[in-house]
Coordinates of C-alpha atoms and ligand atoms in Angstrom, one line a residue:
M1 CA -8.3 30.3 74.8
A2 CA -11.4 29.1 73.0
D3 CA -12.7 32.7 72.5
V4 CA -9.4 34.4 72.0
K5 CA -8.7 35.8 68.5
L6 CA -5.8 33.8 67.2
P7 CA -3.0 35.4 65.2
P8 CA -2.4 34.6 61.6
A9 CA 0.7 32.5 61.0
R10 CA 2.2 30.1 58.5
I11 CA 4.0 27.2 60.2
L12 CA 6.7 25.0 58.6
A13 CA 6.5 21.7 60.5
I14 CA 8.9 18.7 60.6
E15 CA 8.2 15.2 61.9
T16 CA 10.9 12.5 62.2
S17 CA 9.9 10.5 65.3
C18 CA 9.9 7.1 63.8
D19 CA 10.2 5.9 60.2
E20 CA 8.5 8.6 58.1
T21 CA 10.5 11.8 57.1
A22 CA 7.8 14.4 56.9
A23 CA 7.4 18.2 56.4
A24 CA 4.3 20.4 55.9
V25 CA 3.2 24.0 55.7
L26 CA 0.0 25.0 57.5
E27 CA -1.8 28.3 57.7
N28 CA -3.5 29.4 60.9
G29 CA -3.4 26.0 62.5
R30 CA -5.9 24.4 60.1
A31 CA -5.5 25.1 56.4
L32 CA -3.0 22.6 54.9
L33 CA -0.9 24.2 52.2
S34 CA 1.4 21.2 51.6
S35 CA 2.3 17.9 53.2
V36 CA 5.2 15.6 52.2
V37 CA 5.8 12.2 53.7
A38 CA 8.8 10.1 52.6
S39 CA 8.1 6.6 53.9
Q40 CA 10.8 4.2 54.8
I41 CA 8.6 1.1 54.8
D42 CA 10.6 -0.5 52.0
L43 CA 13.8 -0.2 54.0
H44 CA 12.3 -1.8 57.2
V45 CA 10.1 -4.5 55.7
Q46 CA 13.1 -7.0 55.7
Y47 CA 13.3 -6.6 59.5
G48 CA 9.6 -7.0 60.2
G49 CA 9.6 -3.6 62.0
V50 CA 11.5 -0.4 62.3
F51 CA 15.3 -0.7 62.7
P52 CA 16.2 2.5 64.6
E53 CA 19.7 3.1 63.2
V54 CA 18.5 2.6 59.7
A55 CA 15.7 5.0 60.4
S56 CA 17.8 7.9 61.6
R57 CA 20.4 7.6 58.8
Q58 CA 17.6 7.6 56.2
H59 CA 16.1 10.7 57.8
I60 CA 19.5 12.4 57.3
R61 CA 19.5 11.6 53.7
T62 CA 15.9 12.7 53.0
I63 CA 15.1 15.6 55.4
Y64 CA 16.2 18.6 53.4
A65 CA 14.7 17.4 50.1
V66 CA 11.4 16.8 52.0
V67 CA 11.4 20.3 53.6
E68 CA 12.3 21.9 50.2
E69 CA 9.4 20.1 48.5
A70 CA 6.9 21.0 51.2
V71 CA 7.8 24.7 50.9
Q72 CA 7.7 24.6 47.1
R73 CA 4.3 22.8 47.0
A74 CA 2.9 25.5 49.3
H75 CA 4.0 28.1 46.7
L76 CA 5.9 30.0 49.3
S77 CA 9.5 31.0 50.0
L78 CA 11.1 30.3 53.3
S79 CA 11.0 34.0 54.2
E80 CA 7.2 33.8 54.3
I81 CA 7.2 31.2 57.1
D82 CA 6.5 32.6 60.6
A83 CA 7.7 29.7 62.8
I84 CA 9.2 26.3 62.7
A85 CA 7.5 23.5 64.6
V86 CA 9.2 20.1 65.2
T87 CA 8.4 16.9 66.9
R88 CA 10.3 16.8 70.2
G89 CA 9.1 13.4 71.3
P90 CA 8.1 10.7 72.1
G91 CA 9.8 8.6 69.5
L92 CA 13.2 7.1 68.6
A93 CA 16.0 9.3 69.9
G94 CA 18.2 9.1 66.9
S95 CA 15.3 9.9 64.5
L96 CA 14.0 12.8 66.6
V97 CA 17.5 14.4 66.7
V98 CA 17.6 14.6 62.9
G99 CA 14.3 16.5 62.6
M100 CA 15.2 18.7 65.7
N101 CA 18.5 19.7 64.2
A102 CA 17.0 20.5 60.8
A103 CA 14.4 22.6 62.5
K104 CA 17.0 24.5 64.6
G105 CA 19.1 25.2 61.5
L106 CA 16.0 26.7 59.8
A107 CA 14.9 28.7 62.8
L108 CA 18.4 30.1 63.2
A109 CA 18.9 30.9 59.5
L110 CA 15.5 32.5 59.1
N111 CA 15.4 34.1 62.5
R112 CA 12.0 32.5 63.3
P113 CA 10.8 30.9 66.6
L114 CA 11.3 27.2 67.2
I115 CA 8.4 25.3 68.7
G116 CA 8.8 21.7 70.1
V117 CA 5.7 19.6 69.8
N118 CA 4.6 16.4 71.5
H119 CA 3.9 13.8 68.8
L120 CA 0.8 12.6 70.6
E121 CA -0.6 16.1 70.7
G122 CA 0.2 16.3 67.0
H123 CA -2.0 13.2 66.4
I124 CA -4.9 14.8 68.2
Y125 CA -4.5 18.1 66.3
S126 CA -4.6 16.3 63.0
A127 CA -8.4 16.5 63.5
W128 CA -8.2 20.3 63.1
V129 CA -6.5 20.1 59.7
Y130 CA -8.4 20.5 56.4
Q131 CA -7.3 20.6 52.8
G132 CA -8.8 22.6 50.0
D133 CA -11.7 24.9 50.4
T134 CA -10.6 27.9 52.5
V135 CA -13.9 29.8 52.1
N136 CA -16.0 27.2 53.9
P137 CA -13.7 25.4 56.3
P138 CA -15.2 22.4 58.1
P139 CA -16.2 23.0 61.7
A140 CA -13.4 22.6 64.3
P141 CA -13.8 20.2 67.2
E142 CA -15.7 21.7 70.1
F143 CA -14.7 21.5 73.8
P144 CA -15.1 19.6 76.1
L145 CA -14.3 16.6 73.9
M146 CA -13.3 13.0 74.5
A147 CA -10.1 12.2 72.6
L148 CA -9.2 8.6 71.8
L149 CA -5.6 8.3 70.7
V150 CA -4.9 5.0 69.0
S151 CA -1.4 4.6 67.6
G152 CA 1.4 2.1 67.4
G153 CA 2.8 3.0 70.8
H154 CA -0.2 4.5 72.6
T155 CA -3.9 3.9 73.4
E156 CA -5.4 6.4 75.7
L157 CA -8.5 8.5 76.5
N158 CA -8.1 12.2 77.4
V159 CA -10.7 14.8 78.1
M160 CA -9.9 18.2 76.5
T161 CA -11.6 21.2 78.0
D162 CA -9.7 23.7 75.9
H163 CA -6.8 23.8 73.4
L164 CA -3.7 22.0 74.6
T165 CA -5.4 20.9 77.8
Y166 CA -5.5 17.2 78.6
R167 CA -6.8 15.1 81.5
R168 CA -5.9 11.5 81.0
L169 CA -8.6 9.1 82.0
G170 CA -6.8 5.9 81.2
G171 CA -4.7 4.0 78.7
T172 CA -3.5 0.6 77.8
L173 CA -2.1 -1.7 80.5
D174 CA -0.1 -3.7 77.9
D175 CA -0.2 -3.6 74.1
A176 CA -1.3 -0.4 72.3
A177 CA -4.1 -1.0 69.7
G178 CA -1.7 -0.6 66.8
E179 CA 0.9 -2.9 68.4
A180 CA -1.9 -5.5 68.8
F181 CA -2.6 -5.2 65.0
D182 CA 1.1 -5.5 64.2
K183 CA 1.5 -8.6 66.5
V184 CA -1.6 -10.3 65.2
A185 CA -0.5 -9.6 61.6
R186 CA 2.8 -11.5 62.4
L187 CA 0.9 -14.4 63.9
L188 CA -1.2 -14.6 60.7
G189 CA 1.8 -14.4 58.5
L190 CA 0.8 -11.0 57.1
P191 CA 3.4 -8.4 56.1
Y192 CA 4.6 -5.3 58.0
P193 CA 3.1 -2.8 58.7
G194 CA 0.5 -5.0 60.3
G195 CA -2.5 -2.7 60.7
P196 CA -3.2 -2.2 57.0
S197 CA -2.5 -5.9 56.3
V198 CA -5.0 -7.1 58.9
Q199 CA -7.6 -4.6 57.6
K200 CA -7.1 -5.9 54.0
A201 CA -7.3 -9.6 55.1
A202 CA -10.4 -8.8 57.2
A203 CA -12.2 -7.3 54.2
G204 CA -13.0 -10.8 52.9
G205 CA -13.6 -12.4 56.4
N206 CA -16.5 -13.2 58.7
P207 CA -16.2 -11.0 61.9
E208 CA -18.3 -13.5 63.8
A209 CA -16.3 -16.6 62.8
F210 CA -14.4 -16.5 66.1
T211 CA -15.6 -15.1 69.4
F212 CA -12.5 -13.4 70.8
P213 CA -12.5 -11.9 74.4
R214 CA -13.2 -8.2 75.0
A215 CA -11.3 -6.9 78.1
R216 CA -13.8 -4.3 79.3
L217 CA -11.9 -3.6 82.6
E218 CA -15.1 -2.3 84.2
G219 CA -14.6 0.5 86.7
T220 CA -11.5 1.9 84.9
W221 CA -10.8 3.8 81.7
D222 CA -7.9 1.5 80.9
F223 CA -7.5 -0.9 78.0
S224 CA -5.8 -4.3 77.6
F225 CA -5.2 -6.1 74.3
S226 CA -2.7 -8.8 75.3
G227 CA -5.5 -11.3 76.2
L228 CA -7.0 -10.8 72.8
K229 CA -3.7 -11.3 71.1
T230 CA -3.1 -14.5 73.1
A231 CA -6.6 -15.8 72.2
V232 CA -5.7 -15.4 68.5
L233 CA -2.4 -17.2 69.1
R234 CA -4.2 -20.1 70.8
V235 CA -6.5 -20.6 67.8
V236 CA -3.5 -20.3 65.4
R237 CA -1.5 -22.9 67.4
Q238 CA -4.5 -25.3 67.6
L239 CA -5.2 -25.2 63.9
E240 CA -1.6 -25.7 63.1
E241 CA -1.4 -28.7 65.4
E242 CA -4.4 -30.2 63.7
G243 CA -2.7 -29.6 60.3
K244 CA -5.5 -27.3 59.1
S245 CA -4.8 -24.2 57.0
L246 CA -5.4 -20.9 58.8
P247 CA -8.7 -19.1 57.9
V248 CA -6.7 -15.8 57.9
S249 CA -9.5 -13.6 56.7
D250 CA -11.9 -14.8 59.4
L251 CA -9.3 -14.5 62.1
A252 CA -8.4 -11.0 61.0
A253 CA -12.0 -9.9 60.8
S254 CA -12.9 -11.4 64.2
F255 CA -9.8 -9.8 65.8
Q256 CA -10.5 -6.4 64.2
T257 CA -14.1 -6.4 65.3
A258 CA -13.1 -7.2 68.9
V259 CA -10.7 -4.3 69.0
V260 CA -13.1 -1.8 67.4
D261 CA -15.9 -2.9 69.8
V262 CA -13.8 -2.3 72.9
L263 CA -12.6 1.1 71.7
L264 CA -16.0 2.3 70.7
Q265 CA -17.9 1.2 73.8
K266 CA -15.4 2.5 76.2
T267 CA -15.0 5.9 74.4
L268 CA -18.8 6.3 74.3
R269 CA -19.1 5.6 78.0
A270 CA -16.3 8.0 78.8
A271 CA -17.9 10.7 76.6
R272 CA -21.2 10.3 78.4
E273 CA -19.8 10.4 81.9
T274 CA -17.7 13.5 81.2
K275 CA -20.5 15.2 79.4
S276 CA -18.4 15.7 76.4
R277 CA -19.8 17.5 73.4
A278 CA -17.8 15.5 70.8
I279 CA -15.5 12.6 70.3
L280 CA -12.2 12.8 68.6
V281 CA -10.3 9.7 67.3
A282 CA -6.7 10.0 66.1
G283 CA -3.5 8.1 65.6
G284 CA -2.4 5.5 63.1
V285 CA -5.2 3.0 64.0
S286 CA -7.8 5.7 63.2
A287 CA -7.0 5.0 59.5
N288 CA -8.8 1.6 60.0
T289 CA -12.0 1.6 58.0
A290 CA -14.0 -0.6 60.4
L291 CA -13.1 1.7 63.2
R292 CA -14.0 4.8 61.3
L293 CA -17.3 3.3 60.3
A294 CA -18.1 2.3 63.9
F295 CA -17.4 5.7 65.3
T296 CA -19.2 7.7 62.5
G297 CA -22.1 5.2 62.5
Q298 CA -23.1 6.1 66.1
T299 CA -25.4 9.1 66.4
E300 CA -25.0 10.1 70.0
F301 CA -21.9 12.4 69.6
P302 CA -20.4 14.4 66.7
V303 CA -17.2 12.6 65.7
F304 CA -13.9 14.2 64.4
I305 CA -11.5 11.8 62.7
P306 CA -8.6 13.2 60.6
A307 CA -8.5 12.7 56.9
F308 CA -7.3 9.2 56.1
T309 CA -3.8 10.5 54.9
L310 CA -3.3 12.4 58.2
C311 CA -4.0 9.4 60.5
T312 CA -0.5 7.9 60.3
D313 CA 2.6 9.9 61.0
N314 CA 2.8 13.2 59.1
A315 CA 4.0 16.8 59.7
A316 CA 0.7 18.6 59.1
M317 CA -0.4 17.5 62.6
I318 CA 2.8 18.8 64.1
G319 CA 2.1 22.2 62.3
A320 CA -1.4 22.3 63.7
A321 CA -0.4 21.6 67.3
G322 CA 2.6 23.9 66.8
Y323 CA 0.4 26.7 65.7
F324 CA -1.8 26.6 68.8
R325 CA 1.3 26.6 71.0
Y326 CA 2.7 29.5 68.9
A327 CA -0.6 31.4 69.4
L328 CA -0.3 30.8 73.2
G329 CA 3.1 32.4 73.1
A330 CA 5.3 29.2 73.4
R331 CA 8.8 29.7 72.1
D332 CA 11.6 27.1 72.6
P333 CA 15.4 27.8 72.9
L334 CA 17.9 26.6 70.3
D335 CA 19.4 24.1 72.8
L336 CA 16.1 22.3 73.1
D337 CA 16.7 18.5 73.7
V338 CA 14.5 15.7 72.3
L339 CA 12.3 13.7 74.7
P340 CA 12.1 10.1 73.6
T341 CA 9.6 9.3 76.3
W342 CA 7.2 12.2 76.8
P343 CA 3.6 11.6 78.1
L344 CA 0.9 13.9 76.8
S345 CA -0.4 14.8 80.2
Ligands
LIG401 O1 0.4 6.9 64.6 P1 1.3 5.9 63.9 O2 1.5 6.1 62.4 O3 2.7 5.8 64.6 C1 2.8 5.9 65.9 O4 2.9 7.1 66.4 O5 2.8 4.8 66.6 O6 0.6 4.5 64.1 C2 1.2 3.4 63.5 C3 0.3 2.2 63.9 C4 0.8 0.9 63.5 O7 0.7 0.0 64.6 C5 0.0 0.5 62.4 O8 -0.2 -1.0 62.3 C6 -1.4 1.1 62.7 O9 -1.0 2.3 63.3 N1 -2.2 1.2 61.6 C7 -3.4 0.6 61.4 C8 -3.9 1.0 60.1 N2 -3.0 1.8 59.6 C9 -2.0 2.0 60.5 N3 -4.1 -0.2 62.3 C10 -5.2 -0.7 61.8 N4 -5.8 -0.5 60.6 C11 -5.1 0.4 59.7 N5 -5.7 0.6 58.5
LIG402 ZN1 2.4 8.6 65.4

């Protein structure tokens, strides 16, 4: 597909897999015309995580206003949309159903194709999206590439030899990287969502204050973060027993450094061994500044990381992946079901 001339198309995309109600309009798989994300964080903060029923009901209230705003901001009318892309899974069933039904309604009313997209594939394709200058678009990622996906529910390495083609090398055996950030935030008494809170606390801390374990799992491409989380817990308990106050910033910085170190070293090694031409990092944790600096700071491989605003859940990424599926001829029926658990490869 790499050399095939791709058809022009404007995709309206919808994403409701978890706690963000999102819609976007994307041209030709890369140029972002609009992206609207209605966050539900304020509703879930009292539960310390996402409350599924609250999430789906909030999607119902917000979805049409979000879609309308995305189309308006793109300065288009609905009749100028060529296809509707929607997240089919993985995610919370009740949340996915709301976006899926909205997408089906639009596809039916506009007589346009419906395209179901894997949320993980969406995260990867966020690296293709650019905003602004359409005359000199930034270069697209080149194949073969090593894709590191680091989100709240997934941490995995995939080789991509072409569009929409994934060979999974390995993944986490326990906690996902984002999950580890969220759990450590809770241990340190930092607010939900944990990743940004840990990053903020780490900014004033010494990353060498504590030497936390790095599970290298030599001989495999898998990851494990539960030992690291337990090591943080042990230090927290000991300090509490001794009646000492927690050096939250130092703990956050030391933890963050350990996570980034493992992710970078393993990805570099995988890219070398598979003779990849580039590295791609995507998913919510790719918003982490220390992680971005570590990957862009190495000079061995070109690195593609989505714009900061496209790292966490959004619909632009679903529009990008949806476009390449559309270009390949993918069309889904109007009785398409959601897939709450749906691996990428
Ligand atoms: O991709 P995402 O928005 O949702 C999933 O598909 O899971 O990822 C959410 C995860 C959460 O675990 C969140 O704590 C983490 O991404 N995250 C971060 C940062 N921003 C979000 N982790 C570390 N540093 C950040 N700045
Ligand atoms: Zn996500």
